[in-house]
Amino acid sequence: MAMNFIGCAAHCSRRARSAIAGSIVGAAMLAAPAAFACEPADAASSGRYVSAAAKPTASLQLNRDGSFHLLGVPAPGADFSGCWQRSGDTVTLVEGLAIGGEGIKRALPEPLTQADLDKVLGNGIDTLQQALDAGLLPLGRVWANQPRRGSETVRVSVYEPRVGLAVGDAKAMLRLADGEVIEQSPVPGDDGQFEFASLPKRAVVKAIGVRFPERPDRIRWLSVEDSTKLLYLIEFDARALGAAEGGGMTLIRQADGGLISDFPDATHFKRLP
């Protein structure tokens, strides 16, 4: 995966560090897909389809507005969205850009609540801090919502949530309220993880920038409107950066209303009532 370690406080255990990465990527994968500028599609073919043969089950949602959401094909956990159209017995899916504009966006997980703590209480775990130290709850959900105080380190995690494509030799930047821009290389051995440990105590982050190796002459910026946080999670779209190509899929409509794909392995999607 593109995200291995986002940095951890000195008291954080190796187990906790591992839990942070998985939890944040999971939160990113559950984020709602972006809207696409699609043409309205065949209403009679719209609906939800599942593949009974695939393990785990793959699912396909065809919306009347012409957008689709495909989960689990061609690999478990793979998540694709875009536009679709029907022509006769052929349904064509064309993958769209998951992230528009600059090809990056900020992901903001929900903060931890008492309900989260209640799930891990017991065996010496009585407080939220104990659960975090033990790696039972994701520290990233705290840092991404916790304002920076004093000289605390600001962290930026840049990752690709769809298939885990590595960031590579990218640079991350912070633009401060006074106009100063600070550039940082990734933490050695941790792809896509950046630490800004020497910021002025009263520094206010106003924008996050990323310089990707595919286009080192271009900085992609995201504005920051809220108070400066300890952690910024930045998703990027490899297709928008030119690091990967989008794809498509052709499906043939069956007499029972189901759809059979041309790839992979002639997956048969059955329509749900």
mmCIF file of N, CA and C in Angstrom, residues 8 17 40 123 162 168 184 213 238 243 266:
data_model
loop_
_atom_site.group_PDB
_atom_site.id
_atom_site.type_symbol
_atom_site.label_atom_id
_atom_site.label_comp_id
_atom_site.label_asym_id
_atom_site.label_seq_id
_atom_site.Cartn_x
_atom_site.Cartn_y
_atom_site.Cartn_z
ATOM 1 N N CYS A 8 4.305 8.917 14.474
ATOM 2 C CA CYS A 8 3.668 8.589 15.734
ATOM 3 C C CYS A 8 4.411 9.291 16.865
ATOM 4 N N ARG A 17 1.327 1.999 15.561
ATOM 5 C CA ARG A 17 1.714 2.592 14.286
ATOM 6 C C ARG A 17 1.090 1.829 13.124
ATOM 7 N N PRO A 40 -27.692 11.262 -18.693
ATOM 8 C CA PRO A 40 -28.693 10.310 -18.190
ATOM 9 C C PRO A 40 -28.674 9.024 -19.012
ATOM 10 N N ASN A 123 -9.828 -5.345 29.845
ATOM 11 C CA ASN A 123 -8.438 -5.818 29.751
ATOM 12 C C ASN A 123 -7.438 -4.674 29.942
ATOM 13 N N ARG A 162 -7.330 3.906 -4.098
ATOM 14 C CA ARG A 162 -8.002 2.898 -4.907
ATOM 15 C C ARG A 162 -7.226 1.589 -4.957
ATOM 16 N N GLY A 168 5.945 7.810 -4.492
ATOM 17 C CA GLY A 168 7.256 7.979 -5.104
ATOM 18 C C GLY A 168 7.976 9.209 -4.579
ATOM 19 N N GLN A 184 8.919 19.899 1.980
ATOM 20 C CA GLN A 184 9.502 18.806 2.750
ATOM 21 C C GLN A 184 9.540 17.530 1.921
ATOM 22 N N PRO A 213 6.231 13.465 -8.790
ATOM 23 C CA PRO A 213 7.372 13.246 -9.687
ATOM 24 C C PRO A 213 6.989 13.235 -11.166
ATOM 25 N N ALA A 238 -4.278 8.881 -9.415
ATOM 26 C CA ALA A 238 -3.151 8.589 -10.299
ATOM 27 C C ALA A 238 -3.467 8.888 -11.754
ATOM 28 N N ALA A 243 -0.145 9.248 -13.971
ATOM 29 C CA ALA A 243 0.648 8.111 -13.517
ATOM 30 C C ALA A 243 -0.028 6.784 -13.827
ATOM 31 N N ALA A 266 -15.513 -13.237 -17.397
ATOM 32 C CA ALA A 266 -16.937 -13.215 -17.749
ATOM 33 C C ALA A 266 -17.824 -13.174 -16.508
#
